[in-house]
Coordinates of C-alpha atoms in Angstrom, one line a residue:
M1 CA -151.1 200.5 5.7
A2 CA -149.0 203.4 3.4
T3 CA -146.0 202.7 4.6
T4 CA -146.4 198.6 4.2
I5 CA -147.2 199.6 0.0
G6 CA -144.2 202.3 0.1
V7 CA -142.1 199.4 1.3
L8 CA -143.2 197.0 -1.1
V9 CA -143.2 200.0 -3.9
A10 CA -139.8 200.5 -3.3
L11 CA -138.5 197.1 -3.5
T12 CA -140.3 196.4 -6.7
S13 CA -138.6 199.6 -8.2
L14 CA -134.5 197.8 -6.4
L15 CA -135.5 194.9 -8.2
S16 CA -136.4 196.2 -11.4
V17 CA -133.2 197.5 -11.6
L18 CA -131.0 195.3 -10.3
L19 CA -132.6 193.0 -13.3
G20 CA -132.5 195.7 -15.9
A21 CA -128.2 195.6 -14.7
L22 CA -128.3 191.9 -14.7
A23 CA -129.5 192.2 -18.0
D24 CA -126.8 194.6 -19.3
G25 CA -124.8 192.6 -18.6
I26 CA -123.4 193.7 -15.1
G27 CA -122.3 190.9 -12.6
T28 CA -122.4 188.4 -15.8
D29 CA -121.5 186.1 -13.4
C30 CA -124.0 183.4 -11.8
S31 CA -121.9 183.5 -8.3
L32 CA -121.6 187.6 -8.6
K33 CA -125.8 187.1 -9.6
G34 CA -126.4 184.8 -5.7
F35 CA -126.5 181.6 -8.1
G36 CA -124.2 179.3 -6.3
S37 CA -122.1 176.5 -8.0
S38 CA -124.4 173.4 -7.4
L39 CA -128.0 174.9 -7.8
L40 CA -130.5 172.7 -9.7
C41 CA -132.4 173.8 -11.8
S42 CA -135.3 171.9 -10.0
S43 CA -134.5 175.1 -7.6
C44 CA -135.1 177.5 -10.0
D45 CA -139.3 176.6 -9.8
E46 CA -139.3 177.1 -6.4
L47 CA -138.8 181.3 -6.8
K48 CA -142.2 181.7 -8.4
R49 CA -143.5 180.3 -4.6
F50 CA -141.9 183.3 -3.2
E51 CA -143.4 186.3 -5.7
L52 CA -139.4 186.3 -7.4
S53 CA -140.1 184.5 -10.9
E54 CA -138.2 187.0 -12.6
L55 CA -135.5 185.2 -11.2
R56 CA -136.5 182.3 -13.3
D57 CA -135.0 183.0 -16.3
E58 CA -131.7 184.0 -14.8
C59 CA -131.5 181.1 -12.3
L60 CA -132.3 179.0 -15.1
K61 CA -129.2 179.9 -17.3
C62 CA -126.7 179.7 -14.1
C63 CA -128.5 175.6 -12.6
Q64 CA -127.0 172.5 -13.0
K65 CA -130.2 169.9 -14.9
T66 CA -130.5 167.6 -12.4
G67 CA -128.8 164.8 -14.6
S68 CA -126.6 166.5 -15.9
N69 CA -123.1 166.0 -13.2
N70 CA -125.2 163.1 -11.5
E71 CA -122.8 160.8 -13.4
Q72 CA -119.3 162.6 -12.6
K73 CA -117.3 161.5 -10.9
F74 CA -114.1 162.5 -8.9
S75 CA -110.6 161.0 -8.1
G76 CA -110.8 162.6 -4.6
A77 CA -112.0 164.7 -1.9
I78 CA -111.1 167.3 0.9
L79 CA -113.1 167.3 3.7
E80 CA -111.7 170.2 5.8
V81 CA -112.9 171.1 9.5
C82 CA -111.8 172.7 12.1
G83 CA -110.8 170.4 15.4
C84 CA -111.7 173.1 17.8
K85 CA -115.5 173.4 16.0
L86 CA -116.1 170.2 15.2
G87 CA -118.1 169.6 18.5
R88 CA -120.8 171.9 17.1
F89 CA -120.8 169.7 13.8
P90 CA -121.8 165.9 15.7
H91 CA -122.9 164.3 12.8
I92 CA -119.6 165.3 10.9
Q93 CA -117.5 164.3 14.4
G94 CA -119.0 161.3 13.9
F95 CA -118.2 160.6 10.0
V96 CA -114.6 162.0 10.8
K97 CA -114.1 160.0 14.1
G98 CA -115.6 157.2 13.4
N99 CA -114.4 154.5 10.8
A100 CA -116.2 156.1 7.9
P101 CA -112.6 157.3 6.4
S102 CA -111.3 154.1 6.1
Q103 CA -114.4 153.7 3.8
F104 CA -112.8 156.6 1.7
P105 CA -108.8 156.2 0.7
S106 CA -109.3 159.1 -1.8
L107 CA -110.9 160.7 0.9
K108 CA -108.6 163.2 3.0
I109 CA -109.6 165.5 6.3
K110 CA -107.6 168.3 6.8
Y111 CA -107.9 169.9 10.2
M112 CA -107.7 173.5 9.3
R113 CA -109.2 176.2 11.8
G114 CA -111.8 178.1 11.5
A115 CA -113.2 176.6 8.9
D116 CA -116.7 174.9 8.7
P117 CA -117.3 171.4 7.5
T118 CA -116.8 171.7 3.5
L119 CA -115.9 168.8 1.1
K120 CA -113.8 169.9 -2.3
L121 CA -113.7 167.9 -5.1
L122 CA -110.6 166.7 -7.4
D123 CA -110.0 165.9 -10.8
D124 CA -107.7 163.1 -11.6
N125 CA -104.7 166.6 -11.8
Q126 CA -105.9 166.7 -7.4
A127 CA -107.0 170.4 -9.0
V128 CA -110.2 171.0 -6.7
V129 CA -113.2 171.2 -9.3
D130 CA -116.5 172.2 -6.6
T131 CA -116.3 173.0 -2.9
L132 CA -119.6 172.3 -1.1
S133 CA -120.4 173.3 2.3
I134 CA -121.8 170.1 4.8
D135 CA -121.8 171.8 7.9
K136 CA -126.3 170.8 7.8
W137 CA -125.0 167.2 5.7
D138 CA -126.1 164.0 8.2
S139 CA -123.3 161.3 8.4
N140 CA -125.4 159.0 6.6
T141 CA -126.2 162.1 3.9
L142 CA -122.5 162.2 3.8
E143 CA -121.4 158.9 3.4
E144 CA -123.9 158.0 0.4
F145 CA -122.6 161.4 -1.5
L146 CA -119.3 159.7 -1.1
K147 CA -119.9 156.1 -2.3
E148 CA -121.6 157.5 -4.9
K149 CA -119.2 160.7 -6.5
L150 CA -115.9 159.5 -5.5
Q151 CA -113.9 156.8 -7.6

């Protein structure tokens, strides 16, 4: 019991130090704080559930409002995946090997050695705007996302 309390006190102290450092401007970049570029503001409310409400303010500074990017369309996308690892992701394999890519002329499949399934979204200049890990996506989710986001 005393050990558990000691660990909790140590973790609380560490969290306080980290929050203080963040408040002082150290690591002002959201990615340095551990927040991804696709973080939705609705996710910040979940921090309370895990007794991490101290992080909520920082989370809200780094998140995207649910409706803010919904209208954004991309001129193209690159799905990067390793051909030898494709069997580990049957949902992505079904998408890539099926006729789904022909539905999206602006989608390019790029086989990269060792790469987990990743979707890179491109602007009009073919520059990468956002990168999404899609290894947990099923083929229906991927197809629906591309229908919604590609021009």
